[in-house]
């Protein structure tokens, strides 16, 4: 580049700024035009939801569109789809854009024309919207391929809602190689944020999530003769109470962490001490070192209590998703690009959440930035949370999410 203090250098720089502004403008226009088709696709997906790792029709729909538009793609991890978009100078940078495609085992209660046609399966987490927006972004970036530099990898992944997480399978099958993206972006609907807004956060944004399964066993018997039994109910109760100390007495007060036992199953009547009680729960943490240290503390407490009380115990911790960590540098770049695209008044700060997202697997390997798309409209009553039977979105969020994904894909790059 010519030095800025020369007239030619200044003119070059001015021209670059002009081209960038023009590109943002073109993307905004194309996203607005895309809205109609986007809404149609989103409604098709919403009406035909598929559970984790069974996204066959969804995957076929994605592939059909990419095929029609002439975008090279391949399948991966069963129902996953990876596409490649080349702009000018394709080797200069590689950025990945990710969408998840699966639905949840929930019976939809919305009375809308695009209501789920599959009893007990519902797009209650907005993954229909994520898939639609990434398709729209692909269409726009492909059309404008002479106006941006580098390569954009499109990642349509299965199974975000269920262990082991579609992201981990995609990574195992090489989604982050050939070419290796220098950064990845993921977007998620937020029904607590008014449509027209997006939000970002630097560093930790979501927690790790591990499942806890405990089975307490002992000689049950007559409730009137506890001295001839091992009271598995009492042992389980002590375990539940004791596990509350794992977080309150062992984790740093400055590092959020949650342990919830959410199920106790045992016994069936008033006068029989059961021989088995089963507990299930979840453990969430923001710090990976503490996360695995906590597993050891949980194991020690559960084993010691059972032994002290004469019971046998099985403990299984199903290690789930790692926390989502937004790369500080990439976050700053993404946020400033969002400011340019949306106007700074529409770009806010995401709150910390103890929910989990398998996007965390990507951020363990490459710099990532996970952000939220406002989909609420309080005046229309669209405020129900994700994973509820009444969840829905204001569909005017679709061109916003589509355009912003395209803009990040076309513009974002890590310095150096
Ligand atoms: Ni989700």
mmCIF file of C-alpha atoms and ligand atoms in Angstrom:
data_model
loop_
_atom_site.group_PDB
_atom_site.id
_atom_site.type_symbol
_atom_site.label_atom_id
_atom_site.label_comp_id
_atom_site.label_asym_id
_atom_site.label_seq_id
_atom_site.Cartn_x
_atom_site.Cartn_y
_atom_site.Cartn_z
ATOM 1 C CA UNK A 1 0.000 0.000 0.000
ATOM 2 C CA UNK A 2 1.225 3.524 -0.717
ATOM 3 C CA UNK A 3 1.932 5.689 2.340
ATOM 4 C CA UNK A 4 -1.083 7.612 3.544
ATOM 5 C CA UNK A 5 0.704 11.003 3.603
ATOM 6 C CA UNK A 6 1.105 11.040 -0.176
ATOM 7 C CA UNK A 7 -1.772 12.178 -2.320
ATOM 8 C CA UNK A 8 -1.801 8.861 -4.174
ATOM 9 C CA UNK A 9 -1.801 6.907 -0.873
ATOM 10 C CA UNK A 10 -4.692 8.931 0.445
ATOM 11 C CA UNK A 11 -6.633 8.443 -2.782
ATOM 12 C CA UNK A 12 -6.060 4.675 -2.658
ATOM 13 C CA UNK A 13 -7.259 4.527 0.935
ATOM 14 C CA UNK A 14 -10.292 6.643 0.137
ATOM 15 C CA UNK A 15 -11.102 4.317 -2.723
ATOM 16 C CA UNK A 16 -10.895 1.278 -0.413
ATOM 17 C CA UNK A 17 -13.252 2.893 2.088
ATOM 18 C CA UNK A 18 -15.632 3.700 -0.742
ATOM 19 C CA UNK A 19 -15.544 0.097 -2.035
ATOM 20 C CA UNK A 20 -16.219 -1.275 1.447
ATOM 21 C CA UNK A 21 -19.181 1.031 1.935
ATOM 22 C CA UNK A 22 -20.495 0.043 -1.486
ATOM 23 C CA UNK A 23 -20.131 -3.656 -0.675
ATOM 24 C CA UNK A 24 -22.051 -3.254 2.612
ATOM 25 C CA UNK A 25 -24.713 -1.355 0.715
ATOM 26 C CA UNK A 26 -25.007 -4.059 -1.968
ATOM 27 C CA UNK A 27 -25.249 -6.789 0.689
ATOM 28 C CA UNK A 28 -27.998 -4.889 2.554
ATOM 29 C CA UNK A 29 -29.948 -4.489 -0.688
ATOM 30 C CA UNK A 30 -29.560 -8.122 -1.693
ATOM 31 C CA UNK A 31 -30.508 -9.319 1.800
ATOM 32 C CA UNK A 32 -33.698 -7.240 1.602
ATOM 33 C CA UNK A 33 -34.542 -8.822 -1.757
ATOM 34 C CA UNK A 34 -33.739 -12.264 -0.316
ATOM 35 C CA UNK A 35 -36.257 -11.827 2.521
ATOM 36 C CA UNK A 36 -39.159 -13.287 0.560
ATOM 37 C CA UNK A 37 -37.292 -16.429 -0.466
ATOM 38 C CA UNK A 38 -35.685 -16.653 2.967
ATOM 39 C CA UNK A 39 -39.060 -16.603 4.712
ATOM 40 C CA UNK A 40 -40.292 -19.306 2.338
ATOM 41 C CA UNK A 41 -37.283 -21.523 3.090
ATOM 42 C CA UNK A 42 -37.525 -20.896 6.811
ATOM 43 C CA UNK A 43 -41.201 -21.850 6.818
ATOM 44 C CA UNK A 44 -40.496 -25.034 4.852
ATOM 45 C CA UNK A 45 -37.820 -25.988 7.368
ATOM 46 C CA UNK A 46 -40.017 -25.000 10.306
ATOM 47 C CA UNK A 47 -42.926 -27.111 9.060
ATOM 48 C CA UNK A 48 -40.630 -30.112 8.506
ATOM 49 C CA UNK A 49 -38.324 -30.248 11.530
ATOM 50 C CA UNK A 50 -35.903 -33.143 11.990
ATOM 51 C CA UNK A 51 -34.248 -34.351 15.175
ATOM 52 C CA UNK A 52 -30.494 -34.349 15.778
ATOM 53 C CA UNK A 53 -28.467 -36.474 13.321
ATOM 54 C CA UNK A 54 -31.625 -37.188 11.306
ATOM 55 C CA UNK A 55 -31.588 -33.945 9.266
ATOM 56 C CA UNK A 56 -31.915 -35.805 5.941
ATOM 57 C CA UNK A 57 -34.502 -33.585 4.243
ATOM 58 C CA UNK A 58 -32.935 -30.424 5.649
ATOM 59 C CA UNK A 59 -29.534 -31.485 4.355
ATOM 60 C CA UNK A 60 -31.068 -32.300 0.946
ATOM 61 C CA UNK A 61 -32.726 -28.870 0.839
ATOM 62 C CA UNK A 62 -29.404 -27.164 1.600
ATOM 63 C CA UNK A 63 -27.592 -29.215 -1.055
ATOM 64 C CA UNK A 64 -30.331 -28.572 -3.619
ATOM 65 C CA UNK A 65 -29.975 -24.814 -3.236
ATOM 66 C CA UNK A 66 -26.163 -24.848 -3.320
ATOM 67 C CA UNK A 67 -26.335 -27.043 -6.414
ATOM 68 C CA UNK A 68 -28.817 -24.733 -8.114
ATOM 69 C CA UNK A 69 -26.622 -21.699 -7.427
ATOM 70 C CA UNK A 70 -23.451 -23.472 -8.575
ATOM 71 C CA UNK A 71 -21.717 -23.525 -5.186
ATOM 72 C CA UNK A 72 -19.366 -26.525 -4.733
ATOM 73 C CA UNK A 73 -20.173 -28.577 -1.648
ATOM 74 C CA UNK A 74 -19.790 -31.975 0.003
ATOM 75 C CA UNK A 75 -21.549 -33.910 2.730
ATOM 76 C CA UNK A 76 -19.847 -34.626 6.019
ATOM 77 C CA UNK A 77 -20.736 -36.335 9.321
ATOM 78 C CA UNK A 78 -23.857 -37.947 7.879
ATOM 79 C CA UNK A 79 -26.233 -35.055 7.263
ATOM 80 C CA UNK A 80 -23.719 -32.178 7.455
ATOM 81 C CA UNK A 81 -22.927 -30.058 4.394
ATOM 82 C CA UNK A 82 -19.775 -28.049 3.696
ATOM 83 C CA UNK A 83 -19.676 -25.516 0.875
ATOM 84 C CA UNK A 84 -16.851 -23.385 -0.484
ATOM 85 C CA UNK A 85 -17.157 -19.876 -1.915
ATOM 86 C CA UNK A 86 -14.226 -18.272 -3.664
ATOM 87 C CA UNK A 87 -13.892 -14.526 -4.000
ATOM 88 C CA UNK A 88 -10.956 -12.723 -5.620
ATOM 89 C CA UNK A 89 -7.526 -13.961 -4.544
ATOM 90 C CA UNK A 90 -9.043 -17.062 -2.845
ATOM 91 C CA UNK A 91 -5.902 -17.993 -0.894
ATOM 92 C CA UNK A 92 -5.587 -14.597 0.804
ATOM 93 C CA UNK A 93 -7.897 -15.522 3.691
ATOM 94 C CA UNK A 94 -10.335 -18.286 4.699
ATOM 95 C CA UNK A 95 -13.275 -17.632 6.993
ATOM 96 C CA UNK A 96 -15.959 -20.136 8.052
ATOM 97 C CA UNK A 97 -19.630 -19.377 8.669
ATOM 98 C CA UNK A 98 -21.581 -21.966 10.640
ATOM 99 C CA UNK A 99 -25.266 -22.890 10.970
ATOM 100 C CA UNK A 100 -26.863 -25.756 12.899
ATOM 101 C CA UNK A 101 -29.848 -27.580 11.389
ATOM 102 C CA UNK A 102 -31.550 -29.809 13.988
ATOM 103 C CA UNK A 103 -34.861 -29.485 15.829
ATOM 104 C CA UNK A 104 -36.056 -30.564 19.286
ATOM 105 C CA UNK A 105 -38.439 -33.209 20.653
ATOM 106 C CA UNK A 106 -41.118 -30.637 21.589
ATOM 107 C CA UNK A 107 -44.788 -30.498 20.579
ATOM 108 C CA UNK A 108 -45.377 -27.120 18.922
ATOM 109 C CA UNK A 109 -48.237 -25.067 20.362
ATOM 110 C CA UNK A 110 -48.126 -22.171 17.881
ATOM 111 C CA UNK A 111 -51.127 -21.871 15.622
ATOM 112 C CA UNK A 112 -49.352 -20.568 12.521
ATOM 113 C CA UNK A 113 -49.540 -21.640 8.849
ATOM 114 C CA UNK A 114 -45.981 -22.993 9.035
ATOM 115 C CA UNK A 115 -46.570 -24.955 12.251
ATOM 116 C CA UNK A 116 -44.621 -28.216 12.548
ATOM 117 C CA UNK A 117 -46.243 -31.043 10.616
ATOM 118 C CA UNK A 118 -44.310 -33.592 12.681
ATOM 119 C CA UNK A 119 -45.979 -34.460 15.943
ATOM 120 C CA UNK A 120 -43.622 -33.870 18.834
ATOM 121 C CA UNK A 121 -40.775 -32.369 16.790
ATOM 122 C CA UNK A 122 -40.250 -28.614 16.598
ATOM 123 C CA UNK A 123 -37.710 -26.020 15.540
ATOM 124 C CA UNK A 124 -37.872 -24.499 19.003
ATOM 125 C CA UNK A 125 -34.300 -23.198 19.015
ATOM 126 C CA UNK A 126 -34.347 -21.299 15.714
ATOM 127 C CA UNK A 127 -31.970 -23.597 13.850
ATOM 128 C CA UNK A 128 -34.351 -23.272 10.869
ATOM 129 C CA UNK A 129 -33.486 -19.561 10.925
ATOM 130 C CA UNK A 130 -29.737 -20.186 11.187
ATOM 131 C CA UNK A 131 -29.844 -22.570 8.197
ATOM 132 C CA UNK A 132 -31.909 -20.098 6.174
ATOM 133 C CA UNK A 133 -29.632 -17.139 6.932
ATOM 134 C CA UNK A 134 -26.508 -19.092 5.988
ATOM 135 C CA UNK A 135 -28.106 -20.160 2.716
ATOM 136 C CA UNK A 136 -28.997 -16.530 2.000
ATOM 137 C CA UNK A 137 -25.485 -15.385 2.872
ATOM 138 C CA UNK A 138 -24.081 -18.043 0.516
ATOM 139 C CA UNK A 139 -26.297 -16.820 -2.301
ATOM 140 C CA UNK A 140 -25.260 -13.195 -1.782
ATOM 141 C CA UNK A 141 -21.540 -13.920 -1.444
ATOM 142 C CA UNK A 142 -21.617 -16.123 -4.526
ATOM 143 C CA UNK A 143 -23.344 -13.411 -6.572
ATOM 144 C CA UNK A 144 -20.890 -10.762 -5.346
ATOM 145 C CA UNK A 145 -17.809 -13.011 -5.648
ATOM 146 C CA UNK A 146 -15.883 -10.426 -7.695
ATOM 147 C CA UNK A 147 -16.284 -7.845 -4.944
ATOM 148 C CA UNK A 148 -14.623 -9.537 -1.960
ATOM 149 C CA UNK A 149 -11.352 -11.334 -1.310
ATOM 150 C CA UNK A 150 -10.616 -14.809 -0.011
ATOM 151 C CA UNK A 151 -12.566 -17.997 0.607
ATOM 152 C CA UNK A 152 -15.672 -18.544 2.704
ATOM 153 C CA UNK A 153 -16.375 -22.002 4.034
ATOM 154 C CA UNK A 154 -20.038 -22.743 4.680
ATOM 155 C CA UNK A 155 -20.624 -25.129 7.571
ATOM 156 C CA UNK A 156 -24.120 -26.608 7.872
ATOM 157 C CA UNK A 157 -23.821 -28.989 10.798
ATOM 158 C CA UNK A 158 -26.103 -31.638 12.272
ATOM 159 C CA UNK A 159 -26.891 -32.447 15.887
ATOM 160 C CA UNK A 160 -26.242 -29.294 17.900
ATOM 161 C CA UNK A 161 -28.867 -30.320 20.462
ATOM 162 C CA UNK A 162 -27.497 -33.719 21.357
ATOM 163 C CA UNK A 163 -24.218 -35.214 22.578
ATOM 164 C CA UNK A 164 -21.612 -35.709 21.228
ATOM 165 C CA UNK A 165 -22.497 -32.568 19.202
ATOM 166 C CA UNK A 166 -22.461 -32.337 15.421
ATOM 167 C CA UNK A 167 -19.592 -29.846 15.611
ATOM 168 C CA UNK A 168 -17.291 -32.458 17.180
ATOM 169 C CA UNK A 169 -18.148 -34.934 14.392
ATOM 170 C CA UNK A 170 -17.565 -32.325 11.683
ATOM 171 C CA UNK A 171 -14.176 -31.471 13.208
ATOM 172 C CA UNK A 172 -13.230 -35.184 13.369
ATOM 173 C CA UNK A 173 -14.090 -35.467 9.679
ATOM 174 C CA UNK A 174 -11.878 -32.486 8.816
ATOM 175 C CA UNK A 175 -14.175 -29.468 8.491
ATOM 176 C CA UNK A 176 -11.406 -27.247 9.846
ATOM 177 C CA UNK A 177 -8.857 -28.461 7.285
ATOM 178 C CA UNK A 178 -8.330 -28.086 3.522
ATOM 179 C CA UNK A 179 -8.578 -25.181 3.610
ATOM 180 C CA UNK A 180 -8.144 -24.337 7.283
ATOM 181 C CA UNK A 181 -10.272 -21.320 8.264
ATOM 182 C CA UNK A 182 -8.494 -18.625 10.240
ATOM 183 C CA UNK A 183 -11.786 -17.739 11.956
ATOM 184 C CA UNK A 184 -15.341 -19.025 12.374
ATOM 185 C CA UNK A 185 -18.593 -17.188 13.027
ATOM 186 C CA UNK A 186 -21.804 -18.607 14.486
ATOM 187 C CA UNK A 187 -25.101 -16.811 14.960
ATOM 188 C CA UNK A 188 -27.980 -17.700 17.270
ATOM 189 C CA UNK A 189 -31.488 -16.292 17.528
ATOM 190 C CA UNK A 190 -32.315 -14.460 20.743
ATOM 191 C CA UNK A 191 -36.018 -14.165 21.613
ATOM 192 C CA UNK A 192 -35.143 -11.779 24.466
ATOM 193 C CA UNK A 193 -33.606 -9.246 22.069
ATOM 194 C CA UNK A 194 -35.839 -7.051 19.896
ATOM 195 C CA UNK A 195 -35.628 -7.655 16.174
ATOM 196 C CA UNK A 196 -33.285 -5.178 14.484
ATOM 197 C CA UNK A 197 -30.554 -5.677 17.072
ATOM 198 C CA UNK A 198 -27.607 -8.020 17.455
ATOM 199 C CA UNK A 199 -25.301 -8.623 20.392
ATOM 200 C CA UNK A 200 -21.717 -9.684 20.923
ATOM 201 C CA UNK A 201 -19.447 -10.524 23.825
ATOM 202 C CA UNK A 202 -15.725 -10.985 24.177
ATOM 203 C CA UNK A 203 -14.181 -13.993 25.905
ATOM 204 C CA UNK A 204 -16.374 -16.567 27.618
ATOM 205 C CA UNK A 205 -19.979 -16.492 26.421
ATOM 206 C CA UNK A 206 -21.447 -19.885 27.253
ATOM 207 C CA UNK A 207 -20.680 -22.697 29.683
ATOM 208 C CA UNK A 208 -19.492 -26.257 29.330
ATOM 209 C CA UNK A 209 -22.202 -28.841 30.066
ATOM 210 C CA UNK A 210 -21.672 -32.334 31.457
ATOM 211 C CA UNK A 211 -24.353 -34.817 32.463
ATOM 212 C CA UNK A 212 -24.246 -36.631 35.803
ATOM 213 C CA UNK A 213 -25.804 -40.073 36.286
ATOM 214 C CA UNK A 214 -25.733 -41.717 39.735
ATOM 215 C CA UNK A 215 -27.239 -45.046 40.813
ATOM 216 C CA UNK A 216 -27.327 -45.881 44.534
ATOM 217 C CA UNK A 217 -27.852 -49.551 45.409
ATOM 218 C CA UNK A 218 -28.404 -51.369 48.706
ATOM 219 C CA UNK A 219 -30.515 -53.983 50.407
ATOM 220 C CA UNK A 220 -33.975 -52.474 50.567
ATOM 221 C CA UNK A 221 -36.688 -53.867 52.771
ATOM 222 C CA UNK A 222 -39.495 -53.144 55.183
ATOM 223 C CA UNK A 223 -39.750 -49.498 56.163
ATOM 224 C CA UNK A 224 -40.478 -50.540 59.724
ATOM 225 C CA UNK A 225 -37.134 -52.344 59.945
ATOM 226 C CA UNK A 226 -34.551 -49.897 58.595
ATOM 227 C CA UNK A 227 -31.820 -51.653 60.604
ATOM 228 C CA UNK A 228 -32.150 -54.644 58.251
ATOM 229 C CA UNK A 229 -31.738 -52.467 55.155
ATOM 230 C CA UNK A 230 -29.484 -49.948 53.500
ATOM 231 C CA UNK A 231 -31.679 -46.917 53.046
ATOM 232 C CA UNK A 232 -30.883 -45.887 49.478
ATOM 233 C CA UNK A 233 -33.288 -42.927 49.717
ATOM 234 C CA UNK A 234 -31.333 -41.495 52.629
ATOM 235 C CA UNK A 235 -27.987 -42.137 50.911
ATOM 236 C CA UNK A 236 -29.239 -40.423 47.749
ATOM 237 C CA UNK A 237 -30.504 -37.482 49.810
ATOM 238 C CA UNK A 238 -27.092 -37.018 51.424
ATOM 239 C CA UNK A 239 -25.470 -37.166 48.000
ATOM 240 C CA UNK A 240 -27.806 -34.475 46.624
ATOM 241 C CA UNK A 241 -27.141 -32.201 49.588
ATOM 242 C CA UNK A 242 -23.418 -32.816 49.586
ATOM 243 C CA UNK A 243 -23.043 -32.122 45.867
ATOM 244 C CA UNK A 244 -24.233 -28.576 46.520
ATOM 245 C CA UNK A 245 -20.868 -27.975 48.183
ATOM 246 C CA UNK A 246 -18.972 -28.795 45.014
ATOM 247 C CA UNK A 247 -19.729 -25.371 43.618
ATOM 248 C CA UNK A 248 -20.326 -23.348 46.793
ATOM 249 C CA UNK A 249 -17.164 -24.488 48.647
ATOM 250 C CA UNK A 250 -14.732 -25.439 45.874
ATOM 251 C CA UNK A 251 -15.100 -23.200 42.861
ATOM 252 C CA UNK A 252 -13.854 -19.653 42.720
ATOM 253 C CA UNK A 253 -16.657 -17.156 43.398
ATOM 254 C CA UNK A 254 -15.320 -15.275 40.366
ATOM 255 C CA UNK A 255 -15.908 -18.172 37.998
ATOM 256 C CA UNK A 256 -19.592 -18.977 37.386
ATOM 257 C CA UNK A 257 -20.487 -22.641 37.821
ATOM 258 C CA UNK A 258 -23.741 -24.562 38.366
ATOM 259 C CA UNK A 259 -24.558 -28.061 39.569
ATOM 260 C CA UNK A 260 -28.217 -29.083 39.468
ATOM 261 C CA UNK A 261 -29.611 -32.497 40.302
ATOM 262 C CA UNK A 262 -32.801 -32.597 38.268
ATOM 263 C CA UNK A 263 -34.176 -36.093 38.731
ATOM 264 C CA UNK A 264 -34.593 -38.508 41.671
ATOM 265 C CA UNK A 265 -36.178 -41.853 40.931
ATOM 266 C CA UNK A 266 -36.653 -44.497 43.579
ATOM 267 C CA UNK A 267 -39.360 -46.242 45.544
ATOM 268 C CA UNK A 268 -43.049 -46.602 44.840
ATOM 269 C CA UNK A 269 -44.939 -46.799 48.092
ATOM 270 C CA UNK A 270 -45.034 -45.710 51.749
ATOM 271 C CA UNK A 271 -43.602 -48.729 53.503
ATOM 272 C CA UNK A 272 -40.848 -50.201 51.339
ATOM 273 C CA UNK A 273 -37.285 -48.942 51.281
ATOM 274 C CA UNK A 274 -36.214 -49.354 47.655
ATOM 275 C CA UNK A 275 -33.038 -51.185 46.702
ATOM 276 C CA UNK A 276 -32.144 -48.643 44.052
ATOM 277 C CA UNK A 277 -32.340 -44.856 43.619
ATOM 278 C CA UNK A 278 -31.262 -43.045 40.480
ATOM 279 C CA UNK A 279 -30.165 -39.417 40.257
ATOM 280 C CA UNK A 280 -29.545 -37.304 37.164
ATOM 281 C CA UNK A 281 -28.203 -33.808 36.849
ATOM 282 C CA UNK A 282 -26.070 -31.338 34.983
ATOM 283 C CA UNK A 283 -22.800 -29.583 35.709
ATOM 284 C CA UNK A 284 -21.924 -26.274 34.013
ATOM 285 C CA UNK A 285 -18.710 -24.309 34.194
ATOM 286 C CA UNK A 286 -16.925 -21.434 32.513
ATOM 287 C CA UNK A 287 -13.410 -22.640 33.209
ATOM 288 C CA UNK A 288 -12.059 -25.816 31.618
ATOM 289 C CA UNK A 289 -9.455 -26.511 34.332
ATOM 290 C CA UNK A 290 -12.058 -26.195 37.090
ATOM 291 C CA UNK A 291 -14.520 -28.232 35.048
ATOM 292 C CA UNK A 292 -12.381 -31.354 35.112
ATOM 293 C CA UNK A 293 -11.186 -30.795 38.687
ATOM 294 C CA UNK A 294 -14.870 -30.646 39.703
ATOM 295 C CA UNK A 295 -15.482 -34.023 38.107
ATOM 296 C CA UNK A 296 -12.931 -35.470 40.537
ATOM 297 C CA UNK A 297 -14.580 -33.782 43.534
ATOM 298 C CA UNK A 298 -18.007 -35.058 42.485
ATOM 299 C CA UNK A 299 -16.610 -38.577 42.167
ATOM 300 C CA UNK A 300 -14.891 -38.412 45.563
ATOM 301 C CA UNK A 301 -17.962 -37.137 47.404
ATOM 302 C CA UNK A 302 -20.407 -39.557 45.827
ATOM 303 C CA UNK A 303 -18.147 -42.544 46.439
ATOM 304 C CA UNK A 304 -17.271 -41.555 50.012
ATOM 305 C CA UNK A 305 -20.875 -40.917 51.088
ATOM 306 C CA UNK A 306 -22.090 -44.202 49.646
ATOM 307 C CA UNK A 307 -19.269 -46.086 51.287
ATOM 308 C CA UNK A 308 -19.764 -44.387 54.656
ATOM 309 C CA UNK A 309 -23.431 -45.314 54.595
ATOM 310 C CA UNK A 310 -22.908 -48.887 53.384
ATOM 311 C CA UNK A 311 -24.365 -48.491 49.908
ATOM 312 C CA UNK A 312 -22.975 -49.251 46.486
ATOM 313 C CA UNK A 313 -22.852 -46.551 43.889
ATOM 314 C CA UNK A 314 -22.317 -46.136 40.153
ATOM 315 C CA UNK A 315 -21.357 -42.711 38.891
ATOM 316 C CA UNK A 316 -21.127 -41.752 35.254
ATOM 317 C CA UNK A 317 -20.228 -38.248 34.075
ATOM 318 C CA UNK A 318 -21.044 -37.827 30.400
ATOM 319 C CA UNK A 319 -18.595 -35.178 29.221
ATOM 320 C CA UNK A 320 -20.508 -32.818 26.926
ATOM 321 C CA UNK A 321 -19.734 -29.557 25.169
ATOM 322 C CA UNK A 322 -16.849 -27.301 26.128
ATOM 323 C CA UNK A 323 -17.575 -23.648 26.904
ATOM 324 C CA UNK A 324 -17.841 -21.173 24.047
ATOM 325 C CA UNK A 325 -14.948 -18.734 24.082
ATOM 326 C CA UNK A 326 -15.036 -15.735 21.767
ATOM 327 C CA UNK A 327 -11.550 -14.768 20.618
ATOM 328 C CA UNK A 328 -10.852 -11.226 21.864
ATOM 329 C CA UNK A 329 -9.294 -9.957 18.633
ATOM 330 C CA UNK A 330 -11.890 -11.544 16.386
ATOM 331 C CA UNK A 331 -14.681 -10.251 18.613
ATOM 332 C CA UNK A 332 -13.368 -6.697 18.269
ATOM 333 C CA UNK A 333 -13.225 -7.058 14.482
ATOM 334 C CA UNK A 334 -16.683 -8.640 14.235
ATOM 335 C CA UNK A 335 -18.213 -6.011 16.455
ATOM 336 C CA UNK A 336 -16.768 -3.142 14.494
ATOM 337 C CA UNK A 337 -17.915 -4.766 11.240
ATOM 338 C CA UNK A 338 -21.407 -5.136 12.759
ATOM 339 C CA UNK A 339 -21.268 -1.443 13.748
ATOM 340 C CA UNK A 340 -20.531 -0.593 10.104
ATOM 341 C CA UNK A 341 -23.272 -2.818 8.791
ATOM 342 C CA UNK A 342 -26.057 -2.222 11.336
ATOM 343 C CA UNK A 343 -25.164 1.119 12.903
ATOM 344 C CA UNK A 344 -23.632 1.084 16.412
ATOM 345 C CA UNK A 345 -26.977 1.752 18.130
ATOM 346 C CA UNK A 346 -28.155 -1.705 17.048
ATOM 347 C CA UNK A 347 -25.106 -3.593 18.263
ATOM 348 C CA UNK A 348 -25.159 -4.473 21.947
ATOM 349 C CA UNK A 349 -23.515 -6.650 24.541
ATOM 350 C CA UNK A 350 -24.597 -10.285 25.020
ATOM 351 C CA UNK A 351 -25.076 -11.379 28.621
ATOM 352 C CA UNK A 352 -23.168 -14.358 30.008
ATOM 353 C CA UNK A 353 -25.165 -17.606 29.915
ATOM 354 C CA UNK A 354 -24.801 -21.004 31.552
ATOM 355 C CA UNK A 355 -26.427 -22.651 28.552
ATOM 356 C CA UNK A 356 -24.168 -24.693 26.275
ATOM 357 C CA UNK A 357 -23.481 -24.734 22.543
ATOM 358 C CA UNK A 358 -21.398 -27.151 20.563
ATOM 359 C CA UNK A 359 -19.883 -24.109 18.804
ATOM 360 C CA UNK A 360 -17.430 -24.419 21.737
ATOM 361 C CA UNK A 361 -15.721 -27.296 19.903
ATOM 362 C CA UNK A 362 -14.751 -24.966 17.050
ATOM 363 C CA UNK A 363 -13.441 -22.299 19.419
ATOM 364 C CA UNK A 364 -11.120 -24.901 20.972
ATOM 365 C CA UNK A 365 -9.371 -25.172 17.603
ATOM 366 C CA UNK A 366 -9.546 -21.787 15.855
ATOM 367 C CA UNK A 367 -10.573 -18.223 16.791
ATOM 368 C CA UNK A 368 -14.350 -18.009 16.812
ATOM 369 C CA UNK A 369 -17.058 -15.471 17.467
ATOM 370 C CA UNK A 370 -20.587 -16.484 18.456
ATOM 371 C CA UNK A 371 -23.158 -13.698 18.411
ATOM 372 C CA UNK A 372 -26.899 -13.251 18.818
ATOM 373 C CA UNK A 373 -29.573 -12.117 16.425
ATOM 374 C CA UNK A 374 -32.562 -10.312 17.942
ATOM 375 C CA UNK A 375 -35.783 -12.095 16.921
ATOM 376 C CA UNK A 376 -38.269 -10.772 19.511
ATOM 377 C CA UNK A 377 -41.161 -8.467 18.830
ATOM 378 C CA UNK A 378 -42.902 -7.615 22.086
ATOM 379 C CA UNK A 379 -45.712 -5.710 20.344
ATOM 380 C CA UNK A 380 -46.615 -8.866 18.393
ATOM 381 C CA UNK A 381 -46.211 -11.103 21.460
ATOM 382 C CA UNK A 382 -43.133 -12.819 20.023
ATOM 383 C CA UNK A 383 -41.183 -13.223 23.235
ATOM 384 C CA UNK A 384 -41.354 -16.931 24.126
ATOM 385 C CA UNK A 385 -38.018 -18.475 25.005
ATOM 386 C CA UNK A 386 -36.067 -21.043 23.031
ATOM 387 C CA UNK A 387 -36.877 -24.682 23.873
ATOM 388 C CA UNK A 388 -40.516 -23.795 24.660
ATOM 389 C CA UNK A 389 -43.596 -24.949 22.659
ATOM 390 C CA UNK A 390 -44.542 -21.339 21.869
ATOM 391 C CA UNK A 391 -41.164 -20.170 20.543
ATOM 392 C CA UNK A 392 -41.332 -18.204 17.292
ATOM 393 C CA UNK A 393 -39.445 -15.355 15.625
ATOM 394 C CA UNK A 394 -40.181 -12.066 13.930
ATOM 395 C CA UNK A 395 -39.215 -13.040 10.407
ATOM 396 C CA UNK A 396 -37.914 -9.570 9.577
ATOM 397 C CA UNK A 397 -34.811 -10.812 11.429
ATOM 398 C CA UNK A 398 -34.043 -13.060 8.446
ATOM 399 C CA UNK A 399 -32.621 -10.396 6.083
ATOM 400 C CA UNK A 400 -30.644 -8.925 8.994
ATOM 401 C CA UNK A 401 -29.064 -12.254 9.964
ATOM 402 C CA UNK A 402 -28.469 -13.136 6.314
ATOM 403 C CA UNK A 403 -26.820 -9.828 5.466
ATOM 404 C CA UNK A 404 -24.673 -9.702 8.574
ATOM 405 C CA UNK A 405 -23.375 -13.252 8.008
ATOM 406 C CA UNK A 406 -22.567 -12.346 4.385
ATOM 407 C CA UNK A 407 -20.823 -9.138 5.479
ATOM 408 C CA UNK A 408 -18.703 -10.959 8.070
ATOM 409 C CA UNK A 409 -17.867 -13.632 5.510
ATOM 410 C CA UNK A 410 -16.809 -11.010 2.966
ATOM 411 C CA UNK A 411 -14.889 -8.733 5.319
ATOM 412 C CA UNK A 412 -13.623 -10.333 8.506
ATOM 413 C CA UNK A 413 -9.977 -11.268 8.775
ATOM 414 C CA UNK A 414 -7.535 -11.557 11.634
ATOM 415 C CA UNK A 415 -4.581 -9.189 11.293
ATOM 416 C CA UNK A 416 -1.357 -10.951 10.313
HETATM 417 NI NI1 LIG B 1 -29.809 -23.536 19.535
#
